[in-house]
């Protein structure tokens, strides 16, 4: 018997130990997990790397594996949303999120679209801003730097959140990233979280792909009431049960 092989989105790193602890009884040989940007993990599976279960921060990548015949099934298992992480000493804490983005002296960073779904969602937000305010949207797209999550991006130091590392190391003043990280930031980090209103949000739909039969049981656990409670406690949003597959957009 061999351990279950899981490739998982990096944004699940902080919740995954609780998932493994809750469901490891189903896998006496253990669960081995490697984390990374979901787009790059998908490419590794396409290059025939061993994987029983792929857990992605986007439903796009699991669906692509399913269509390519590299997965047996795919489904949605939780949601996430975006927020701004902002260097505290550079801004008025009472400023609104759009006001902060309008400050041209504040540097803005995202993850890398295509490689990392967080970057895809962030740039979808910039598209939405451009639809409402063409000047601001175009300026933000010129200012925003893709600093993490790419093939050649420097790795985030172990134990660090990408937003905290980028801001504390002086690489940016604002990072557009996942709201699920907000509760992990401490006052001593010198970073504030600024929420983005619902009407502007880009919802992140997390999906899995079962690549080998051994991954089926854990995949089902992710959508169970116990699994959903673990995700909610970690800052994600539960799904409404929609059947076995990924729902159409």
XYZ file of N, CA and C in Angstrom:
747
model
N 0.850 -1.199 0.000
C 0.000 0.000 0.000
C 0.883 1.246 0.000
N 0.548 2.219 -0.831
C 1.362 3.422 -0.929
C 0.555 4.630 -0.469
N 1.248 5.702 -0.054
C 0.529 6.911 0.374
C -0.263 7.522 -0.779
N -1.344 8.193 -0.432
C -2.107 8.950 -1.416
C -1.261 10.138 -1.873
N -1.155 10.334 -3.188
C -0.371 11.420 -3.742
C -1.302 12.574 -4.129
N -1.111 13.716 -3.466
C -1.964 14.883 -3.704
C -1.105 16.051 -4.174
N -1.562 16.737 -5.207
C -0.994 18.021 -5.622
C -2.043 19.074 -5.296
N -1.668 20.077 -4.494
C -2.657 21.020 -3.965
C -2.216 22.465 -4.157
N -3.187 23.323 -4.407
C -2.936 24.759 -4.538
C -2.280 25.302 -3.280
N -1.333 26.217 -3.448
C -0.615 26.776 -2.311
C -1.505 27.482 -1.317
N -2.623 28.029 -1.777
C -3.529 28.744 -0.864
C -4.263 27.809 0.082
N -4.114 26.494 -0.123
C -4.719 25.512 0.789
C -3.742 25.040 1.857
N -2.525 25.554 1.818
C -1.494 25.051 2.723
C -1.899 25.171 4.190
N -2.530 26.287 4.575
C -2.834 26.493 5.991
C -4.032 25.672 6.472
N -4.902 25.221 5.564
C -6.066 24.431 5.962
C -5.822 22.936 5.779
N -4.847 22.569 4.971
C -4.668 21.170 4.625
C -4.315 20.267 5.809
N -3.500 20.703 6.765
C -3.253 19.827 7.915
C -4.530 19.407 8.642
N -5.506 20.307 8.728
C -6.772 19.947 9.377
C -7.554 18.946 8.536
N -7.491 19.091 7.210
C -8.149 18.131 6.328
C -7.510 16.752 6.480
N -6.188 16.713 6.455
C -5.482 15.432 6.591
C -5.778 14.805 7.942
N -5.757 15.615 8.996
C -6.015 15.081 10.339
C -7.420 14.489 10.448
N -8.395 15.144 9.810
C -9.781 14.691 9.908
C -10.030 13.403 9.137
N -9.311 13.197 8.041
C -9.662 12.098 7.137
C -8.533 11.096 6.890
N -7.450 11.198 7.647
C -6.328 10.301 7.385
C -6.642 8.847 7.723
N -7.692 8.606 8.500
C -8.044 7.223 8.814
C -8.423 6.439 7.560
N -8.797 7.151 6.496
C -9.131 6.484 5.238
C -7.885 6.031 4.480
N -6.726 6.503 4.910
C -5.478 6.229 4.184
C -4.395 5.793 5.171
N -4.386 4.524 5.545
C -3.414 4.034 6.545
C -1.964 4.273 6.147
N -1.676 4.325 4.851
C -0.293 4.557 4.410
C 0.062 6.037 4.383
N -0.905 6.904 4.676
C -0.637 8.326 4.753
C -1.062 9.085 3.502
N -0.968 10.400 3.611
C -1.309 11.314 2.518
C -0.107 12.220 2.295
N 0.492 12.141 1.128
C 1.637 12.976 0.794
C 1.164 14.105 -0.118
N 1.430 15.346 0.291
C 0.921 16.508 -0.446
C 2.055 17.422 -0.844
N 2.038 17.844 -2.084
C 2.943 18.875 -2.585
C 2.098 20.084 -2.979
N 2.576 21.277 -2.612
C 1.822 22.501 -2.867
C 2.503 23.337 -3.955
N 1.703 24.127 -4.647
C 2.251 25.024 -5.652
C 1.136 25.758 -6.369
N 1.468 26.673 -7.279
C 0.445 27.348 -8.088
C -0.304 26.313 -8.938
N -1.623 26.397 -8.933
C -2.428 25.336 -9.542
C -2.165 25.169 -11.034
N -1.903 26.268 -11.736
C -1.628 26.155 -13.165
C -0.362 25.372 -13.439
N 0.649 25.575 -12.603
C 1.900 24.840 -12.769
C 1.750 23.383 -12.336
N 0.931 23.136 -11.323
C 0.678 21.752 -10.903
C -0.043 20.986 -12.013
N -0.995 21.629 -12.643
C -1.698 20.985 -13.763
C -0.702 20.574 -14.849
N 0.258 21.422 -15.145
C 1.250 21.088 -16.167
C 2.070 19.874 -15.758
N 2.369 19.754 -14.476
C 3.118 18.583 -14.009
C 2.318 17.301 -14.212
N 1.009 17.364 -13.987
C 0.158 16.194 -14.223
C 0.114 15.877 -15.714
N 0.028 16.911 -16.539
C 0.027 16.705 -17.996
C 1.331 16.089 -18.470
N 2.398 16.314 -17.712
C 3.705 15.726 -18.036
C 3.898 14.370 -17.361
N 2.773 13.810 -16.871
C 2.716 12.432 -16.357
C 3.294 12.261 -14.954
N 3.378 13.326 -14.170
C 3.768 13.152 -12.775
C 2.668 12.403 -12.031
N 3.070 11.526 -11.123
C 2.099 10.725 -10.367
C 1.235 11.628 -9.495
N -0.074 11.449 -9.588
C -1.013 12.231 -8.779
C -2.318 11.457 -8.685
N -2.801 11.281 -7.455
C -4.095 10.631 -7.245
C -5.225 11.652 -7.171
N -4.923 12.805 -6.557
C -5.940 13.845 -6.389
C -5.291 15.203 -6.582
N -5.856 16.005 -7.464
C -5.393 17.361 -7.730
C -6.416 18.319 -7.136
N -5.959 19.198 -6.264
C -6.850 20.119 -5.544
C -6.454 21.535 -5.939
N -7.316 22.194 -6.688
C -6.968 23.433 -7.380
C -7.750 24.626 -6.844
N -7.151 25.815 -6.968
C -7.835 27.055 -6.602
C -8.703 27.579 -7.736
N -8.869 26.780 -8.770
C -9.722 27.131 -9.904
C -10.337 25.857 -10.441
N -11.547 25.952 -10.961
C -12.161 24.786 -11.606
C -11.662 24.606 -13.032
N -10.982 25.608 -13.579
C -10.507 25.537 -14.966
C -9.506 24.402 -15.149
N -8.570 24.294 -14.238
C -7.503 23.302 -14.396
C -8.008 21.867 -14.209
N -8.821 21.562 -13.207
C -9.393 20.217 -13.126
C -10.222 19.864 -14.359
N -10.988 20.821 -14.862
C -11.817 20.552 -16.033
C -10.951 20.249 -17.253
N -9.821 20.945 -17.373
C -8.913 20.698 -18.496
C -8.339 19.282 -18.430
N -7.995 18.833 -17.218
C -7.487 17.466 -17.060
C -8.565 16.442 -17.395
N -9.796 16.744 -17.006
C -10.904 15.841 -17.309
C -11.093 15.721 -18.818
N -11.068 16.832 -19.508
C -11.266 16.833 -20.950
C -10.104 16.159 -21.685
N -8.925 16.216 -21.080
C -7.752 15.584 -21.700
C -7.650 14.100 -21.379
N -8.588 13.577 -20.599
C -8.555 12.169 -20.230
C -7.563 11.840 -19.132
N -7.118 12.876 -18.402
C -6.140 12.673 -17.331
C -6.791 12.689 -15.946
N -8.097 12.803 -15.910
C -8.848 12.753 -14.648
C -10.140 11.992 -14.885
N -10.628 11.361 -13.827
C -11.842 10.558 -13.925
C -13.093 11.375 -13.631
N -12.955 12.350 -12.763
C -14.068 13.249 -12.482
C -13.531 14.510 -11.841
N -14.351 15.542 -11.846
C -13.962 16.827 -11.268
C -15.185 17.447 -10.608
N -14.943 18.232 -9.550
C -16.055 18.860 -8.847
C -15.581 20.097 -8.083
N -16.514 20.954 -7.803
C -16.305 22.151 -6.979
C -16.298 21.740 -5.507
N -15.425 22.373 -4.682
C -15.470 21.998 -3.261
C -15.442 23.174 -2.281
N -15.073 24.377 -2.688
C -15.217 25.540 -1.803
C -14.985 26.811 -2.613
N -15.208 27.954 -1.968
C -15.000 29.249 -2.603
C -14.040 30.101 -1.767
N -13.504 31.104 -2.423
C -12.682 32.111 -1.758
C -13.011 33.454 -2.392
N -12.534 34.528 -1.790
C -12.748 35.868 -2.330
C -11.455 36.659 -2.206
N -11.444 37.850 -2.793
C -10.249 38.681 -2.792
C -10.311 39.767 -1.729
N -9.153 40.270 -1.354
C -9.041 41.431 -0.486
C -7.725 42.129 -0.807
N -7.516 43.284 -0.212
C -6.232 43.972 -0.317
C -5.474 43.800 0.994
N -4.214 43.424 0.901
C -3.306 43.479 2.046
C -2.440 44.715 1.834
N -2.404 45.601 2.836
C -1.818 46.925 2.644
C -0.827 47.225 3.769
N 0.289 47.791 3.405
C 1.288 48.191 4.399
C 0.704 49.297 5.279
N 0.642 49.036 6.580
C -0.076 49.907 7.495
C 0.484 51.327 7.551
N 1.794 51.465 7.538
C 2.381 52.791 7.746
C 2.385 53.664 6.488
N 1.832 53.146 5.390
C 1.783 53.926 4.169
C 0.403 54.499 3.873
N -0.600 54.123 4.660
C -1.967 54.491 4.278
C -2.788 54.932 5.484
N -3.860 55.632 5.165
C -4.882 55.964 6.147
C -5.777 54.732 6.301
N -5.834 54.122 7.487
C -6.636 52.908 7.668
C -8.112 53.101 7.320
N -8.580 54.359 7.336
C -9.986 54.609 7.034
C -10.253 54.728 5.531
N -9.219 54.727 4.723
C -9.389 54.887 3.273
C -10.086 53.670 2.679
N -10.929 53.910 1.695
C -11.603 52.823 1.007
C -10.667 52.094 0.057
N -11.076 50.914 -0.360
C -10.194 50.082 -1.174
C -9.867 50.726 -2.516
N -10.852 51.366 -3.154
C -10.579 52.011 -4.438
C -9.709 53.249 -4.258
N -9.915 53.965 -3.148
C -9.063 55.126 -2.866
C -7.603 54.705 -2.746
N -7.367 53.575 -2.098
C -5.995 53.076 -1.958
C -5.393 52.748 -3.322
N -6.181 52.104 -4.171
C -5.669 51.742 -5.488
C -5.434 52.960 -6.374
N -6.104 54.059 -6.069
C -5.911 55.283 -6.863
C -4.596 55.987 -6.526
N -4.012 55.682 -5.370
C -2.761 56.337 -4.961
C -1.622 55.832 -5.840
N -1.166 56.674 -6.745
C -0.132 56.242 -7.684
C 1.229 56.046 -7.017
N 1.390 56.575 -5.791
C 2.667 56.364 -5.104
C 2.692 55.046 -4.334
N 1.585 54.324 -4.327
C 1.544 53.015 -3.682
C 1.744 51.930 -4.739
N 2.715 51.069 -4.512
C 2.992 49.994 -5.452
C 1.985 48.857 -5.258
N 1.535 48.283 -6.369
C 0.511 47.237 -6.357
C 1.106 45.964 -6.938
N 0.820 44.835 -6.297
C 1.324 43.551 -6.774
C 0.210 42.512 -6.792
N 0.371 41.522 -7.670
C -0.531 40.379 -7.752
C 0.314 39.123 -7.933
N -0.355 37.993 -7.926
C 0.291 36.764 -8.356
C 0.256 36.720 -9.884
N 0.752 35.629 -10.467
C 0.964 35.553 -11.910
C -0.202 34.851 -12.608
N -0.951 35.568 -13.443
C -2.057 34.935 -14.180
C -1.546 33.792 -15.053
N -2.412 32.810 -15.264
C -2.038 31.658 -16.076
C -1.373 30.575 -15.264
N -0.394 30.959 -14.464
C 0.299 29.996 -13.597
C -0.427 29.799 -12.273
N -0.974 30.882 -11.743
C -1.588 30.867 -10.415
C -2.982 31.490 -10.496
N -4.038 30.746 -10.140
C -5.386 31.300 -10.213
C -5.566 32.600 -9.438
N -4.815 32.791 -8.344
C -4.934 34.048 -7.602
C -4.631 35.233 -8.517
N -3.651 35.073 -9.394
C -3.352 36.114 -10.365
C -4.476 36.293 -11.367
N -5.085 35.189 -11.800
C -6.219 35.277 -12.720
C -7.357 36.074 -12.094
N -7.681 35.753 -10.846
C -8.783 36.438 -10.181
C -8.466 37.922 -9.965
N -7.228 38.228 -9.604
C -6.837 39.614 -9.375
C -6.962 40.438 -10.660
N -6.540 39.860 -11.774
C -6.619 40.601 -13.037
C -8.047 40.662 -13.562
N -8.892 39.716 -13.190
C -10.323 39.849 -13.481
C -10.909 41.041 -12.718
N -10.428 41.238 -11.487
C -10.846 42.413 -10.723
C -10.411 43.690 -11.427
N -9.185 43.724 -11.931
C -8.719 44.911 -12.660
C -9.555 45.146 -13.918
N -9.962 44.065 -14.580
C -10.856 44.210 -15.731
C -12.173 44.860 -15.310
N -12.707 44.429 -14.172
C -13.979 44.985 -13.694
C -13.817 46.454 -13.336
N -12.703 46.806 -12.730
C -12.446 48.217 -12.422
C -12.373 49.031 -13.707
N -11.703 48.476 -14.724
C -11.568 49.195 -15.991
C -12.922 49.420 -16.663
N -13.844 48.465 -16.503
C -15.176 48.632 -17.070
C -15.921 49.806 -16.442
N -15.647 50.070 -15.172
C -16.323 51.160 -14.460
C -15.550 52.468 -14.526
N -14.243 52.375 -14.591
C -13.372 53.560 -14.613
C -12.184 53.225 -15.510
N -12.328 53.555 -16.799
C -11.327 53.143 -17.784
C -9.938 53.672 -17.457
N -9.872 54.918 -16.993
C -8.562 55.508 -16.700
C -7.882 54.774 -15.552
N -8.603 54.592 -14.461
C -8.026 53.899 -13.309
C -7.654 52.468 -13.672
N -8.535 51.772 -14.385
C -8.249 50.391 -14.736
C -6.983 50.256 -15.561
N -6.819 51.120 -16.554
C -5.617 51.068 -17.395
C -4.364 51.397 -16.581
N -4.478 52.393 -15.691
C -3.333 52.760 -14.857
C -2.924 51.595 -13.955
N -3.912 50.931 -13.367
C -3.607 49.816 -12.472
C -2.928 48.671 -13.224
N -3.372 48.418 -14.444
C -2.755 47.336 -15.217
C -1.310 47.662 -15.576
N -1.007 48.933 -15.710
C 0.376 49.334 -15.973
C 1.217 49.283 -14.700
N 0.585 49.598 -13.550
C 1.314 49.661 -12.288
C 1.507 48.283 -11.650
N 0.527 47.399 -11.809
C 0.538 46.121 -11.088
C 1.696 45.250 -11.546
N 2.396 44.707 -10.591
C 3.540 43.827 -10.861
C 3.195 42.415 -10.401
N 3.517 41.441 -11.240
C 3.243 40.033 -10.937
C 4.492 39.449 -10.277
N 4.458 39.354 -8.951
C 5.688 39.070 -8.204
C 5.815 37.646 -7.680
N 4.738 36.898 -7.644
C 4.795 35.526 -7.119
C 3.953 34.615 -8.012
N 4.122 33.305 -7.828
C 3.257 32.338 -8.481
C 3.610 31.996 -9.909
N 4.693 32.551 -10.448
C 5.085 32.261 -11.819
C 6.193 31.238 -11.895
N 6.498 30.803 -13.117
C 7.564 29.800 -13.290
C 8.903 30.290 -12.755
N 9.180 31.556 -12.967
C 10.477 32.096 -12.583
C 10.402 33.017 -11.368
N 9.262 33.046 -10.694
C 9.124 33.892 -9.506
C 9.986 33.348 -8.376
N 10.569 34.223 -7.560
C 11.296 33.726 -6.389
C 10.336 33.043 -5.425
N 10.751 31.954 -4.801
C 9.848 31.249 -3.884
C 9.576 32.081 -2.632
N 8.352 31.987 -2.143
C 8.011 32.623 -0.872
C 8.714 31.839 0.241
N 9.402 32.507 1.164
C 10.106 31.788 2.237
C 9.173 30.883 3.026
N 9.648 29.728 3.449
C 8.818 28.800 4.224
C 8.212 29.480 5.447
N 6.934 29.207 5.673
C 6.248 29.762 6.827
C 5.745 31.173 6.655
N 6.004 31.780 5.502
C 5.575 33.159 5.244
C 4.365 33.176 4.315
N 3.465 34.125 4.533
C 2.419 34.408 3.565
C 3.007 35.276 2.461
N 2.572 35.052 1.230
C 3.111 35.831 0.109
C 2.906 37.320 0.328
N 1.710 37.713 0.771
C 1.414 39.141 0.955
C 2.327 39.751 2.012
N 2.496 39.060 3.134
C 3.337 39.580 4.214
C 4.792 39.673 3.775
N 5.265 38.644 3.092
C 6.659 38.644 2.643
C 6.922 39.774 1.656
N 6.038 39.952 0.679
C 6.239 40.997 -0.330
C 6.206 42.393 0.284
N 5.290 42.598 1.213
C 5.162 43.920 1.830
C 6.301 44.176 2.811
N 6.599 43.215 3.656
C 7.642 43.411 4.668
C 9.036 43.506 4.059
N 9.242 42.878 2.905
C 10.543 42.944 2.255
C 10.672 44.157 1.335
N 9.641 45.018 1.329
C 9.718 46.262 0.577
C 9.485 46.131 -0.914
N 8.891 45.031 -1.361
C 8.665 44.833 -2.791
C 7.365 45.456 -3.275
N 6.424 45.683 -2.369
C 5.149 46.294 -2.744
C 4.508 46.916 -1.512
N 3.479 47.730 -1.777
C 2.711 48.342 -0.685
C 1.320 47.721 -0.562
N 0.806 47.226 -1.681
C -0.518 46.608 -1.721
C -0.410 45.284 -2.465
N -1.021 44.244 -1.907
C -1.092 42.964 -2.605
C -2.554 42.564 -2.731
N -2.973 42.246 -3.949
C -4.335 41.768 -4.186
C -4.303 40.247 -4.091
N -4.903 39.716 -3.039
C -4.822 38.273 -2.812
C -6.073 37.735 -2.155
N -5.972 36.517 -1.635
C -7.130 35.815 -1.100
C -7.532 36.297 0.294
N -8.830 36.393 0.493
C -9.373 36.810 1.782
C -9.158 35.745 2.860
N -8.990 34.492 2.480
C -8.814 33.421 3.466
C -7.540 33.591 4.288
N -6.595 34.415 3.805
C -5.356 34.645 4.551
C -5.508 35.717 5.627
N -6.578 36.507 5.562
C -6.678 37.710 6.400
C -6.525 37.385 7.883
N -7.141 36.303 8.339
C -7.111 35.997 9.776
C -5.751 35.492 10.238
N -4.870 35.189 9.288
C -3.534 34.702 9.639
C -2.541 35.829 9.868
N -2.882 37.040 9.420
C -1.999 38.184 9.626
C -2.113 38.684 11.060
N -0.983 38.969 11.683
C -0.949 39.433 13.060
C -0.690 40.941 13.102
N -1.129 41.644 14.169
C -0.871 43.091 14.257
C 0.607 43.446 14.096
N 1.470 42.578 14.581
C 2.904 42.859 14.495
C 3.431 42.808 13.062
N 2.632 42.249 12.146
C 3.075 42.160 10.754
C 3.088 43.523 10.071
N 2.387 44.509 10.659
C 2.357 45.836 10.063
C 1.541 45.905 8.790
N 0.539 45.036 8.687
C -0.284 44.947 7.480
C -1.753 44.986 7.877
N -2.536 45.747 7.128
C -3.971 45.762 7.354
C -4.671 45.091 6.174
N -5.826 44.510 6.449
C -6.644 43.896 5.401
C -7.797 44.829 5.075
N -7.959 45.120 3.811
C -9.048 45.979 3.346
C -9.965 45.125 2.480
N -11.225 45.037 2.879
C -12.174 44.189 2.165
C -12.667 44.863 0.893
N -12.999 44.047 -0.070
C -13.547 44.511 -1.343
C -15.043 44.220 -1.333
N -15.884 45.214 -1.649
C -17.341 44.992 -1.596
C -17.790 43.869 -2.526
N -18.873 43.238 -2.148
C -19.371 42.065 -2.870
C -19.613 42.355 -4.350
N -20.133 43.557 -4.649
C -20.477 43.851 -6.042
C -19.253 43.946 -6.954
N -18.066 44.088 -6.368
C -16.832 44.144 -7.142
C -16.077 42.828 -7.130
N -16.537 41.906 -6.339
C -15.753 40.690 -6.089
C -15.650 39.772 -7.301
N -14.551 39.075 -7.351
C -14.365 37.928 -8.230
C -14.328 36.701 -7.338
N -15.336 35.856 -7.467
C -15.374 34.666 -6.615
C -14.404 33.620 -7.134
N -13.597 33.104 -6.238
C -12.664 32.035 -6.580
C -13.347 30.695 -6.323
N -13.522 29.921 -7.372
C -14.143 28.608 -7.257
C -13.051 27.542 -7.239
N -12.943 26.847 -6.114
C -11.923 25.806 -5.955
C -12.504 24.458 -6.413
N -11.734 23.746 -7.214
C -12.200 22.463 -7.701
C -11.123 21.395 -7.606
N -11.557 20.147 -7.596
C -10.595 19.044 -7.580
C -10.757 18.200 -8.835
N -9.722 17.437 -9.130
C -9.764 16.414 -10.175
C -9.268 15.110 -9.577
N -10.069 14.082 -9.660
C -9.649 12.745 -9.234
C -8.903 12.112 -10.404
N -7.602 11.958 -10.237
C -6.765 11.433 -11.321
C -6.611 9.921 -11.263
N -6.737 9.341 -10.067
C -6.675 7.895 -9.876
C -7.769 7.497 -8.889
N -8.288 6.271 -8.963
C -9.386 5.860 -8.078
C -9.088 6.072 -6.599
N -7.802 5.987 -6.213
C -7.440 6.149 -4.803
C -7.825 7.531 -4.260
N -7.982 8.516 -5.131
C -8.312 9.860 -4.683
C -9.780 10.097 -4.426
N -10.625 9.118 -4.777
C -12.068 9.334 -4.696
C -12.562 9.625 -3.286
N -12.091 8.842 -2.329
C -12.641 8.976 -0.977
C -12.322 10.336 -0.374
N -11.073 10.803 -0.510
C -10.726 12.117 0.037
C -11.481 13.219 -0.710
N -11.636 13.073 -2.012
C -12.400 14.057 -2.778
C -13.817 14.184 -2.232
N -14.435 13.060 -1.943
C -15.792 13.090 -1.386
C -15.808 13.752 -0.015
N -14.757 13.510 0.769
C -14.683 14.106 2.105
C -14.625 15.635 2.042
N -13.985 16.157 1.009
C -13.874 17.616 0.902
C -15.243 18.267 0.789
N -16.191 17.580 0.180
C -17.536 18.126 0.001
C -18.498 17.731 1.113
N -18.035 16.892 2.048
C -18.893 16.473 3.157
C -19.125 17.639 4.120
N -20.086 17.505 4.999
C -20.366 18.573 5.967
C -19.156 18.820 6.864
N -18.437 17.772 7.231
C -17.245 17.943 8.062
C -16.157 18.677 7.297
N -15.952 18.290 6.051
C -14.947 18.967 5.237
C -15.288 20.432 5.017
N -16.547 20.706 4.743
C -16.968 22.090 4.518
C -16.773 22.941 5.772
N -17.034 22.372 6.934
C -16.839 23.107 8.186
C -15.369 23.463 8.392
N -14.479 22.575 7.998
C -13.048 22.846 8.128
C -12.650 24.010 7.223
N -13.147 24.020 6.003
C -12.823 25.115 5.086
C -13.369 26.453 5.600
N -14.590 26.457 6.100
C -15.186 27.693 6.610
C -14.380 28.230 7.786
N -13.968 27.360 8.677
C -13.168 27.785 9.833
C -11.852 28.412 9.401
N -11.336 27.985 8.257
C -10.055 28.488 7.759
C -10.203 29.723 6.872
N -11.430 30.256 6.748
C -11.613 31.497 6.005
C -12.156 31.350 4.602
N -12.490 30.128 4.203
C -13.097 29.898 2.895
C -14.627 29.955 3.031
N -15.315 29.799 1.921
C -16.775 29.789 1.917
C -17.255 28.444 1.425
N -18.279 27.907 2.083
C -18.804 26.595 1.722
C -19.567 26.669 0.401
N -19.691 25.517 -0.244
C -20.474 25.432 -1.468
C -21.913 25.074 -1.136
N -22.790 25.354 -2.070
C -24.130 24.782 -2.031
C -24.049 23.502 -2.839
N -24.519 22.423 -2.272
C -24.381 21.140 -2.943
C -25.074 21.185 -4.315
N -24.288 20.851 -5.368
C -24.786 20.997 -6.730
C -24.601 19.724 -7.542
N -24.567 18.586 -6.899
C -24.361 17.370 -7.655
C -22.883 17.040 -7.812
N -22.578 16.005 -8.560
C -21.219 15.474 -8.563
C -20.210 16.244 -9.398
N -20.638 17.037 -10.353
C -19.688 17.649 -11.264
C -19.485 19.131 -11.029
N -18.555 19.704 -11.780
C -18.343 21.148 -11.736
C -19.490 21.817 -12.469
N -20.176 22.787 -11.818
C -21.309 23.425 -12.478
C -20.846 24.298 -13.638
N -21.714 24.441 -14.600
C -21.404 25.324 -15.730
C -21.327 26.754 -15.253
N -20.456 27.581 -15.884
C -20.343 28.984 -15.485
C -21.668 29.709 -15.644
